Short mmCIF file of C-alpha atoms and ligand atoms in Angstrom, two decimals:
data_model
loop_
_atom_site.label_atom_id
_atom_site.label_comp_id
_atom_site.label_asym_id
_atom_site.label_seq_id
_atom_site.Cartn_x
_atom_site.Cartn_y
_atom_site.Cartn_z
CA MET P 1 -50.16 -49.31 -31.50
CA SER P 2 -50.41 -46.13 -33.57
CA CYS P 3 -51.24 -46.35 -37.26
CA TYR P 4 -51.85 -44.21 -40.31
CA ILE P 5 -55.30 -44.55 -41.83
CA ILE P 6 -55.14 -43.63 -45.49
CA GLU P 7 -58.10 -43.38 -47.85
CA GLY P 8 -56.53 -43.88 -51.26
CA GLY P 9 -57.44 -42.49 -54.62
CA SER P 10 -57.00 -38.72 -54.14
CA ARG P 11 -54.70 -36.97 -56.56
CA LEU P 12 -52.05 -34.98 -54.69
CA SER P 13 -52.01 -31.35 -55.76
CA GLY P 14 -50.70 -28.10 -54.37
CA GLU P 15 -47.48 -27.43 -52.48
CA VAL P 16 -45.19 -29.37 -50.18
CA GLN P 17 -42.36 -27.74 -48.22
CA ILE P 18 -39.22 -29.86 -47.80
CA SER P 19 -37.55 -30.12 -44.37
CA GLY P 20 -33.88 -30.21 -43.42
CA ALA P 21 -32.14 -33.48 -44.26
CA LYS P 22 -32.13 -36.23 -41.63
CA ASN P 23 -28.87 -37.68 -42.93
CA ALA P 24 -27.18 -34.28 -42.82
CA VAL P 25 -28.39 -33.12 -39.41
CA LEU P 26 -27.34 -36.32 -37.60
CA PRO P 27 -23.60 -36.13 -38.50
CA ILE P 28 -23.64 -32.35 -37.93
CA LEU P 29 -25.07 -32.80 -34.42
CA ALA P 30 -22.35 -35.40 -33.75
CA ALA P 31 -19.81 -32.88 -35.06
CA ALA P 32 -21.17 -30.31 -32.59
CA ALA P 33 -19.80 -32.57 -29.83
CA ALA P 34 -16.33 -31.69 -31.13
CA ARG P 35 -17.04 -27.98 -31.48
CA LYS P 36 -17.42 -25.21 -28.87
CA GLU P 37 -20.60 -23.47 -29.89
CA SER P 38 -22.90 -23.55 -32.91
CA LYS P 39 -26.33 -22.45 -34.02
CA ILE P 40 -27.85 -25.01 -36.37
CA LYS P 41 -30.93 -24.00 -38.34
CA ASN P 42 -33.52 -25.80 -40.50
CA ILE P 43 -33.43 -28.82 -38.17
CA PRO P 44 -36.23 -31.28 -38.93
CA PHE P 45 -38.34 -32.51 -35.99
CA LEU P 46 -37.72 -36.25 -36.24
CA SER P 47 -37.41 -38.92 -33.58
CA ASP P 48 -33.77 -39.58 -34.64
CA VAL P 49 -33.02 -35.89 -34.06
CA SER P 50 -34.56 -35.81 -30.58
CA ASN P 51 -32.66 -38.99 -29.66
CA THR P 52 -29.40 -37.43 -30.88
CA LEU P 53 -30.09 -34.28 -28.83
CA ARG P 54 -30.68 -36.50 -25.79
CA ILE P 55 -27.32 -38.24 -26.42
CA LEU P 56 -25.62 -34.81 -26.48
CA GLU P 57 -27.38 -33.75 -23.26
CA LYS P 58 -26.34 -36.97 -21.54
CA LEU P 59 -22.73 -36.23 -22.54
CA GLY P 60 -23.13 -32.95 -20.64
CA MET P 61 -23.81 -30.50 -23.47
CA ASP P 62 -26.10 -27.49 -23.11
CA ILE P 63 -28.71 -27.54 -25.84
CA LYS P 64 -31.28 -24.86 -26.59
CA ALA P 65 -33.96 -25.88 -29.08
CA GLU P 66 -36.38 -23.31 -30.46
CA ASN P 67 -38.59 -23.90 -33.49
CA ASN P 68 -36.27 -25.50 -36.05
CA THR P 69 -33.07 -24.07 -34.57
CA VAL P 70 -30.75 -25.69 -32.06
CA THR P 71 -27.92 -23.95 -30.24
CA THR P 72 -25.23 -26.23 -28.83
CA LEU P 73 -22.77 -25.16 -26.15
CA ASN P 74 -20.08 -27.69 -25.49
CA ASN P 75 -19.57 -28.59 -21.80
CA ILE P 76 -19.01 -32.30 -22.31
CA ASN P 77 -18.22 -34.13 -19.07
CA SER P 78 -18.41 -37.73 -20.33
CA THR P 79 -17.13 -39.60 -23.37
CA GLU P 80 -19.38 -42.64 -22.95
CA LEU P 81 -22.52 -42.72 -25.07
CA ASP P 82 -25.89 -43.65 -23.60
CA ARG P 83 -26.37 -47.34 -24.40
CA ASP P 84 -30.11 -47.36 -25.04
CA LEU P 85 -30.18 -44.19 -27.11
CA SER P 86 -27.19 -45.39 -29.20
CA ARG P 87 -29.03 -48.56 -30.01
CA LYS P 88 -31.95 -46.67 -31.51
CA MET P 89 -29.97 -45.24 -34.47
CA ARG P 90 -27.21 -46.18 -36.86
CA SER P 91 -25.92 -42.61 -36.80
CA SER P 92 -24.87 -42.89 -33.12
CA VAL P 93 -21.69 -44.49 -34.52
CA LEU P 94 -20.66 -41.01 -35.73
CA PHE P 95 -19.87 -39.98 -32.15
CA LEU P 96 -16.96 -42.44 -32.46
CA GLY P 97 -14.89 -40.14 -34.68
CA ALA P 98 -16.15 -36.87 -33.18
CA LEU P 99 -15.36 -37.71 -29.53
CA LEU P 100 -12.25 -39.81 -30.13
CA GLY P 101 -10.63 -37.09 -32.25
CA LYS P 102 -11.46 -34.31 -29.80
CA TYR P 103 -10.98 -36.01 -26.40
CA GLY P 104 -8.69 -38.96 -27.21
CA GLU P 105 -11.22 -41.50 -25.96
CA VAL P 106 -14.79 -42.67 -26.47
CA THR P 107 -16.98 -45.59 -25.43
CA ILE P 108 -19.70 -46.55 -27.88
CA TYR P 109 -22.17 -49.40 -28.31
CA GLU P 110 -23.14 -51.32 -31.44
CA PRO P 111 -25.58 -48.88 -33.12
CA GLY P 112 -29.18 -49.65 -34.08
CA GLY P 113 -31.25 -48.27 -36.96
CA CYS P 114 -33.28 -49.84 -39.73
CA GLN P 115 -32.85 -53.60 -40.06
CA LEU P 116 -31.69 -53.78 -43.67
CA GLY P 117 -29.54 -56.93 -43.35
CA GLN P 118 -25.98 -57.03 -42.02
CA ARG P 119 -24.79 -53.52 -41.09
CA PRO P 120 -21.42 -54.05 -39.41
CA ILE P 121 -19.20 -51.23 -38.10
CA ASP P 122 -15.93 -53.05 -38.89
CA ILE P 123 -14.71 -50.42 -41.37
CA HIS P 124 -15.53 -47.56 -38.96
CA LEU P 125 -13.29 -49.23 -36.35
CA TRP P 126 -10.59 -50.10 -38.91
CA ALA P 127 -10.49 -46.46 -40.06
CA MET P 128 -10.00 -45.23 -36.47
CA GLU P 129 -7.12 -47.71 -36.11
CA GLN P 130 -5.54 -46.25 -39.27
CA LEU P 131 -5.60 -42.87 -37.48
CA GLY P 132 -3.82 -44.41 -34.48
CA ALA P 133 -6.66 -45.49 -32.15
CA GLU P 134 -6.56 -48.60 -29.99
CA ILE P 135 -9.84 -50.43 -29.72
CA LYS P 136 -11.00 -52.91 -27.10
CA GLN P 137 -14.38 -54.56 -26.78
CA ILE P 138 -15.47 -55.36 -23.20
CA ASP P 139 -18.93 -56.95 -23.11
CA GLU P 140 -21.11 -54.54 -25.06
CA ARG P 141 -18.76 -51.58 -24.68
CA ILE P 142 -16.46 -50.63 -27.57
CA ILE P 143 -13.68 -48.58 -25.98
CA CYS P 144 -11.45 -46.53 -28.27
CA LYS P 145 -8.44 -44.50 -27.18
CA GLY P 146 -5.55 -42.69 -28.77
CA LYS P 147 -4.03 -39.41 -29.91
CA LEU P 148 -4.88 -39.41 -33.58
CA LYS P 149 -2.42 -38.72 -36.40
CA GLY P 150 -3.38 -37.78 -39.95
CA THR P 151 -2.77 -40.42 -42.59
CA ASP P 152 -3.84 -41.64 -46.05
CA ILE P 153 -6.87 -43.94 -45.94
CA THR P 154 -8.29 -45.74 -48.96
CA LEU P 155 -11.77 -47.04 -48.20
CA PRO P 156 -12.27 -50.71 -49.15
CA ILE P 157 -15.95 -49.95 -49.92
CA ILE P 158 -17.77 -46.68 -50.45
CA SER P 159 -19.42 -45.83 -47.13
CA VAL P 160 -21.22 -42.63 -46.18
CA GLY P 161 -20.88 -43.18 -42.44
CA VAL P 162 -17.20 -44.21 -42.55
CA THR P 163 -16.33 -41.16 -44.70
CA GLU P 164 -18.11 -38.92 -42.15
CA ASN P 165 -16.47 -40.64 -39.18
CA ILE P 166 -12.98 -40.18 -40.61
CA ILE P 167 -13.66 -36.48 -41.28
CA LEU P 168 -14.99 -36.05 -37.72
CA ALA P 169 -11.93 -37.74 -36.23
CA ALA P 170 -9.38 -36.14 -38.54
CA ILE P 171 -10.37 -32.50 -37.86
CA ASN P 172 -8.67 -32.84 -34.49
CA ALA P 173 -5.78 -35.12 -35.57
CA LYS P 174 -2.17 -34.02 -35.86
CA GLY P 175 -1.24 -33.59 -39.53
CA THR P 176 -3.19 -34.07 -42.74
CA THR P 177 -5.60 -36.91 -43.53
CA ILE P 178 -6.50 -37.94 -47.06
CA ILE P 179 -9.53 -40.15 -47.73
CA ASN P 180 -9.47 -41.96 -51.08
CA ASN P 181 -12.55 -43.69 -52.53
CA SER P 182 -14.76 -41.57 -50.24
CA ALA P 183 -18.52 -41.39 -50.54
CA MET P 184 -19.75 -38.24 -52.34
CA GLU P 185 -23.28 -37.85 -50.94
CA PRO P 186 -24.41 -34.20 -50.60
CA GLU P 187 -24.86 -34.78 -46.85
CA ILE P 188 -21.07 -35.20 -46.62
CA ASP P 189 -20.60 -31.82 -48.29
CA ASP P 190 -23.04 -30.30 -45.79
CA LEU P 191 -20.96 -31.72 -42.93
CA ILE P 192 -17.78 -30.34 -44.53
CA LYS P 193 -19.47 -26.95 -44.96
CA TYR P 194 -20.48 -26.84 -41.28
CA LEU P 195 -16.99 -27.84 -40.13
CA ASN P 196 -15.27 -25.33 -42.43
CA GLU P 197 -17.64 -22.60 -41.21
CA SER P 198 -16.33 -23.33 -37.72
CA GLY P 199 -12.67 -23.23 -38.74
CA SER P 200 -11.71 -26.64 -40.19
CA LYS P 201 -9.77 -26.92 -43.45
CA ILE P 202 -11.44 -29.63 -45.50
CA THR P 203 -11.65 -29.95 -49.27
CA ARG P 204 -13.30 -32.59 -51.45
CA ARG P 205 -12.38 -33.23 -55.07
CA ASN P 206 -14.57 -36.00 -56.47
CA ASN P 207 -13.94 -39.00 -54.24
CA THR P 208 -10.85 -37.64 -52.49
CA ILE P 209 -11.19 -35.63 -49.28
CA ILE P 210 -8.31 -33.75 -47.68
CA ILE P 211 -8.55 -32.74 -44.02
CA GLU P 212 -5.75 -30.44 -42.89
CA GLU P 213 -4.78 -29.84 -39.29
CA SER P 214 -6.47 -26.76 -37.87
CA ALA P 215 -6.68 -25.51 -34.30
CA SER P 216 -9.59 -23.12 -35.02
CA ASP P 217 -12.89 -23.80 -33.30
CA ASN P 218 -15.08 -20.79 -34.03
CA TYR P 219 -18.73 -20.12 -33.28
CA CYS P 220 -20.71 -20.81 -36.43
CA GLU P 221 -24.26 -20.70 -37.77
CA HIS P 222 -25.27 -23.33 -40.26
CA SER P 223 -28.51 -24.14 -42.06
CA ILE P 224 -29.13 -27.84 -42.81
CA MET P 225 -29.50 -28.71 -46.51
CA PRO P 226 -32.92 -29.83 -47.82
CA ASP P 227 -33.75 -33.52 -47.50
CA ARG P 228 -33.24 -35.05 -50.95
CA ILE P 229 -34.87 -38.36 -49.99
CA GLU P 230 -37.95 -36.61 -48.61
CA THR P 231 -38.03 -34.65 -51.90
CA GLY P 232 -37.80 -37.85 -53.93
CA THR P 233 -40.50 -39.47 -51.78
CA TYR P 234 -42.98 -36.64 -52.48
CA LEU P 235 -42.13 -36.83 -56.19
CA GLY P 236 -42.99 -40.53 -55.95
CA MET P 237 -46.26 -39.84 -54.14
CA ALA P 238 -47.25 -37.30 -56.79
CA ALA P 239 -46.31 -39.75 -59.56
CA ALA P 240 -48.25 -42.63 -57.96
CA THR P 241 -51.43 -40.57 -57.55
CA GLY P 242 -51.33 -38.89 -60.98
CA GLY P 243 -50.84 -35.65 -59.09
CA GLU P 244 -49.47 -32.18 -59.69
CA LEU P 245 -47.18 -30.77 -57.00
CA PHE P 246 -44.89 -27.85 -56.38
CA ILE P 247 -42.15 -29.17 -54.10
CA LYS P 248 -40.63 -26.14 -52.39
CA GLY P 249 -37.38 -25.58 -50.49
CA ALA P 250 -35.71 -28.47 -52.33
CA ASP P 251 -32.37 -28.74 -54.13
CA PRO P 252 -33.06 -30.16 -57.61
CA GLY P 253 -29.30 -30.52 -58.22
CA HIS P 254 -29.15 -33.27 -55.58
CA ILE P 255 -31.77 -35.49 -57.17
CA LYS P 256 -31.01 -35.35 -60.89
CA PHE P 257 -30.93 -39.14 -61.18
CA ILE P 258 -34.28 -39.52 -59.40
CA ILE P 259 -35.84 -36.80 -61.57
CA SER P 260 -34.59 -38.54 -64.74
CA LEU P 261 -36.25 -41.81 -63.66
CA PHE P 262 -39.61 -40.18 -62.96
CA GLU P 263 -39.39 -38.42 -66.35
CA LYS P 264 -38.94 -41.85 -67.96
CA THR P 265 -42.22 -42.98 -66.35
CA GLY P 266 -44.00 -40.17 -68.22
CA CYS P 267 -44.06 -37.40 -65.59
CA ILE P 268 -43.38 -33.83 -66.62
CA ILE P 269 -40.88 -32.25 -64.24
CA LYS P 270 -39.62 -28.68 -64.20
CA THR P 271 -37.12 -27.23 -61.79
CA ASP P 272 -35.82 -23.86 -60.75
CA PHE P 273 -33.39 -22.93 -57.98
CA SER P 274 -35.37 -24.45 -55.09
CA THR P 275 -38.71 -25.66 -56.50
CA ILE P 276 -39.57 -28.82 -58.36
CA TYR P 277 -42.83 -28.99 -60.26
CA ILE P 278 -44.21 -32.40 -61.18
CA ASP P 279 -47.24 -33.15 -63.32
CA ALA P 280 -47.92 -36.90 -63.42
CA PRO P 281 -50.09 -38.63 -66.01
CA SER P 282 -52.92 -40.94 -64.92
CA LYS P 283 -50.99 -43.93 -66.33
CA LEU P 284 -47.23 -44.31 -65.82
CA TYR P 285 -44.76 -46.37 -67.88
CA SER P 286 -42.30 -48.66 -66.15
CA ILE P 287 -38.49 -48.52 -66.54
CA PRO P 288 -36.67 -51.68 -67.73
CA GLU P 289 -34.00 -51.82 -64.99
CA VAL P 290 -32.85 -49.78 -61.99
CA THR P 291 -29.82 -50.41 -59.79
CA THR P 292 -29.12 -48.72 -56.45
CA ARG P 293 -25.61 -47.26 -56.22
CA PRO P 294 -23.82 -44.58 -54.16
CA TYR P 295 -24.31 -40.93 -55.12
CA PRO P 296 -24.64 -39.54 -57.78
CA TYR P 297 -26.57 -42.61 -58.95
CA PHE P 298 -29.93 -44.01 -57.82
CA PRO P 299 -30.04 -44.01 -53.99
CA THR P 300 -30.99 -47.13 -52.05
CA ASP P 301 -33.09 -44.83 -49.82
CA MET P 302 -35.52 -44.38 -52.76
CA GLN P 303 -35.70 -48.04 -53.84
CA PRO P 304 -38.83 -49.01 -51.85
CA GLN P 305 -40.73 -45.83 -52.83
CA LEU P 306 -39.87 -46.30 -56.54
CA MET P 307 -41.06 -49.89 -56.29
CA ALA P 308 -44.39 -48.70 -54.90
CA VAL P 309 -44.73 -46.24 -57.81
CA LEU P 310 -43.86 -48.87 -60.44
CA SER P 311 -46.37 -51.33 -58.94
CA LYS P 312 -49.05 -49.59 -61.01
CA ALA P 313 -46.93 -48.61 -64.06
CA GLU P 314 -47.36 -50.28 -67.44
CA GLY P 315 -44.62 -52.90 -68.01
CA SER P 316 -41.97 -54.61 -65.87
CA CYS P 317 -38.88 -53.38 -64.06
CA ILE P 318 -35.93 -55.31 -62.61
CA ILE P 319 -34.72 -53.58 -59.45
CA ASN P 320 -31.23 -54.45 -58.18
CA GLU P 321 -30.50 -53.48 -54.57
CA THR P 322 -26.72 -53.41 -54.21
CA LEU P 323 -26.25 -51.60 -50.88
CA PHE P 324 -28.25 -53.64 -48.38
CA SER P 325 -28.89 -57.38 -48.26
CA ALA P 326 -32.39 -57.14 -46.79
CA ARG P 327 -34.05 -53.99 -48.02
CA ASN P 328 -37.05 -56.04 -49.13
CA LYS P 329 -39.45 -56.06 -46.17
CA HIS P 330 -41.93 -53.79 -47.96
CA ILE P 331 -42.44 -56.38 -50.71
CA PRO P 332 -44.84 -58.78 -48.91
CA GLU P 333 -46.88 -55.75 -47.81
CA LEU P 334 -47.15 -54.40 -51.38
CA ILE P 335 -48.15 -57.89 -52.53
CA LYS P 336 -50.99 -57.83 -49.95
CA MET P 337 -52.31 -54.79 -51.87
CA GLY P 338 -52.31 -56.73 -55.14
CA ALA P 339 -48.85 -55.77 -56.48
CA ASP P 340 -47.09 -58.25 -58.76
CA ILE P 341 -43.53 -58.41 -57.39
CA LYS P 342 -41.19 -61.40 -57.65
CA GLU P 343 -38.15 -61.70 -55.41
CA ILE P 344 -35.62 -63.25 -57.79
CA THR P 345 -33.10 -63.05 -54.91
CA SER P 346 -33.18 -61.03 -51.67
CA SER P 347 -31.63 -58.15 -53.63
CA GLN P 348 -33.10 -58.52 -57.13
CA PHE P 349 -36.80 -57.94 -57.69
CA GLU P 350 -39.12 -57.90 -60.71
CA VAL P 351 -42.05 -55.49 -60.50
CA THR P 352 -44.80 -55.85 -63.09
CA GLY P 353 -47.39 -53.10 -63.04
CA VAL P 354 -50.98 -54.03 -62.18
CA LYS P 355 -54.14 -52.04 -63.01
CA LYS P 356 -54.92 -51.19 -59.40
CA LEU P 357 -53.78 -51.64 -55.81
CA ILE P 358 -56.31 -52.30 -53.06
CA GLY P 359 -56.11 -50.84 -49.53
CA ALA P 360 -55.00 -53.32 -46.85
CA GLU P 361 -53.67 -53.67 -43.29
CA LEU P 362 -49.94 -53.08 -43.63
CA TYR P 363 -46.85 -53.21 -41.42
CA ALA P 364 -43.90 -50.84 -41.92
CA LYS P 365 -40.72 -52.63 -40.86
CA ASP P 366 -38.27 -49.83 -41.66
CA LEU P 367 -38.26 -46.14 -42.60
CA ARG P 368 -38.13 -46.12 -46.41
CA GLY P 369 -40.18 -49.30 -46.68
CA GLY P 370 -42.78 -47.47 -44.59
CA ALA P 371 -42.69 -44.49 -46.96
CA ALA P 372 -43.27 -46.93 -49.83
CA LEU P 373 -46.40 -48.25 -48.10
CA VAL P 374 -47.74 -44.72 -47.61
CA THR P 375 -47.07 -44.07 -51.33
CA ALA P 376 -48.89 -47.25 -52.37
CA ALA P 377 -51.79 -46.60 -49.98
CA LEU P 378 -52.32 -43.07 -51.36
CA SER P 379 -52.64 -44.53 -54.86
CA ALA P 380 -54.76 -47.57 -53.89
CA GLU P 381 -58.50 -48.06 -53.96
CA GLY P 382 -60.07 -47.97 -50.49
CA GLU P 383 -58.66 -47.71 -46.98
CA SER P 384 -55.25 -48.84 -45.73
CA ARG P 385 -54.02 -49.01 -42.15
CA ILE P 386 -50.26 -48.76 -41.79
CA TYR P 387 -48.75 -49.91 -38.49
CA GLY P 388 -45.11 -49.35 -37.51
CA THR P 389 -45.42 -45.54 -37.73
CA GLU P 390 -42.47 -45.26 -35.32
CA HIS P 391 -40.20 -46.20 -38.24
CA ILE P 392 -41.70 -43.58 -40.54
CA ILE P 393 -41.48 -40.67 -38.07
CA ARG P 394 -37.73 -41.28 -37.89
CA GLY P 395 -37.39 -39.67 -41.33
CA TYR P 396 -40.46 -37.66 -42.38
CA GLU P 397 -41.27 -34.43 -40.56
CA ALA P 398 -45.00 -33.58 -40.36
CA LEU P 399 -45.93 -36.26 -42.89
CA CYS P 400 -49.69 -36.13 -42.22
CA ALA P 401 -49.85 -32.32 -42.24
CA LYS P 402 -47.85 -32.05 -45.48
CA LEU P 403 -49.91 -34.71 -47.27
CA THR P 404 -53.23 -33.35 -45.99
CA ALA P 405 -52.35 -29.86 -47.26
CA ALA P 406 -51.74 -31.41 -50.69
CA GLY P 407 -55.09 -33.23 -50.74
CA GLY P 408 -53.99 -36.62 -49.35
CA LYS P 409 -56.44 -38.35 -46.99
CA ILE P 410 -54.27 -39.51 -44.09
CA LYS P 411 -54.82 -39.57 -40.33
CA LEU P 412 -52.53 -40.67 -37.53
CA ILE P 413 -54.38 -42.72 -34.90
CA LYS P 414 -52.49 -43.08 -31.61
N1 EPU L 501 -20.61 -51.25 -44.30
C1 EPU L 501 -19.82 -52.27 -43.80
N2 EPU L 501 -19.01 -51.98 -42.72
C2 EPU L 501 -18.96 -50.75 -42.16
C3 EPU L 501 -19.79 -49.72 -42.68
C4 EPU L 501 -20.59 -50.00 -43.77
O1 EPU L 501 -19.83 -53.40 -44.29
O2 EPU L 501 -18.21 -50.57 -41.17
C5 EPU L 501 -21.48 -51.54 -45.48
C6 EPU L 501 -22.97 -51.44 -45.13
O3 EPU L 501 -23.45 -52.59 -44.51
C7 EPU L 501 -23.59 -51.19 -46.50
C8 EPU L 501 -22.50 -50.37 -47.21
O4 EPU L 501 -21.32 -50.54 -46.44
O5 EPU L 501 -23.75 -52.40 -47.17
C9 EPU L 501 -22.78 -48.91 -47.33
O6 EPU L 501 -23.32 -48.41 -46.12
P1 EPU L 501 -22.98 -46.95 -45.58
O7 EPU L 501 -21.93 -47.06 -44.55
O8 EPU L 501 -22.73 -46.04 -46.74
O9 EPU L 501 -24.35 -46.57 -44.91
P2 EPU L 501 -24.58 -45.76 -43.57
O10 EPU L 501 -23.58 -44.68 -43.46
O11 EPU L 501 -24.74 -46.69 -42.44
C10 EPU L 501 -26.13 -43.94 -44.65
C11 EPU L 501 -27.53 -43.46 -44.42
C12 EPU L 501 -28.50 -44.52 -44.86
C13 EPU L 501 -28.26 -44.81 -46.34
C14 EPU L 501 -26.80 -45.23 -46.56
C15 EPU L 501 -26.43 -45.44 -48.03
C16 EPU L 501 -27.28 -42.03 -42.50
C17 EPU L 501 -27.57 -41.77 -41.07
N3 EPU L 501 -27.72 -43.17 -43.01
O12 EPU L 501 -26.00 -45.12 -43.86
O13 EPU L 501 -29.81 -43.96 -44.71
O14 EPU L 501 -29.10 -45.85 -46.78
O15 EPU L 501 -25.92 -44.21 -46.03
O16 EPU L 501 -26.67 -44.29 -48.75
O17 EPU L 501 -26.70 -41.20 -43.17
C18 EPU L 501 -32.13 -44.00 -44.43
O18 EPU L 501 -32.09 -42.76 -44.38
O19 EPU L 501 -33.20 -44.65 -44.53
C19 EPU L 501 -30.88 -44.76 -44.39
C20 EPU L 501 -30.83 -46.06 -44.12
#
């Protein structure tokens, strides 16, 4: 079993370069399955990305990967996803809309991904039915067929994946589709940008997205937006270690809410077009209450990392997790390090800052929970061993190299 060995107590300082966004590249690679040819740049090397490229290859696509650029040439000869690869990632569900819209049929499997409580795909399937698809489930196969027609869809809950799936399906539907109550995450805008660059006609105004019929399918080159959760995670690591970092290649506009929270803890943060500078004090203040909500508010994907930071801040914070019913698996691990965290319910937690955290043997059970453990371990006294690195490499490109360059003491042991 591989693990990270982290010697805590070093202040992070220097520069960190942000990679392309995991949650933008995955839908865009699914979109490439409905497009003739694209060159996609600033692709992060993550296990979810290599699994998605393998899904595309198994569908028959020609893929050329060089450095952080991937060229896709569409020669698809199958519309059935690979079962085992699909089950490794939640985002495999995005091939549903992309392939169904383009080819009139697709066979998918229940997707995998982080175990954060119930993560059904009922609304994805319902949305495809609204566009005219017929759906049958035979054993593990979910078979969807139909010539799609544009329509008005009002989402019953705000969902990033469902919004993306409808866009991916609707670009090849007959007529116009309107999504009401859509998600507004920047990754959705990056998907829209890629699709429009290749000839689609999509506009978003607040939480309404209009997808017009368009037969164009042009070659396009697209650069993936910076990863806002990776950016927020490094801000958290700097805050937790009393560090001073220049975070480069970021988009400060995407993480205004996160920046405002770290400022409340006492950090000084300055931004320009693509750099965020953070100077953290040796003692942080807590924040009375934080609630995870869809963009533009506090993202659930930063909840565990913020909890790790607040574990050593002065005062108490109530954290409400409203997106996922079981995004709490990092809590027992933080408690092992000496954190004072009460689970009022499985989605409401009270974090009271302690003077110090102590290194321990820790188990990452999901991606962001794993990032929280790395954050806590960097700020703790003594050595920590973090197992479950396979979860963390799903979302953080070159984590050890980036942290080491900024003075963190971390090693990956295979
Ligand atoms: N939901 C349903 N039925 C559905 C779809 C969603 O009940 O058919 C529920 C979910 O269970 C959840 C809520 O709707 O309670 C919102 O989930 P959403 O669909 O927005 O999440 P997602 O698209 O599956 C993406 C990110 C997640 C991120 C969430 C929320 C990708 C590949 N994943 O997931 O990222 O937490 O949006 O912002 O874009 C991560 O990066 O660590 C991660 C988990």
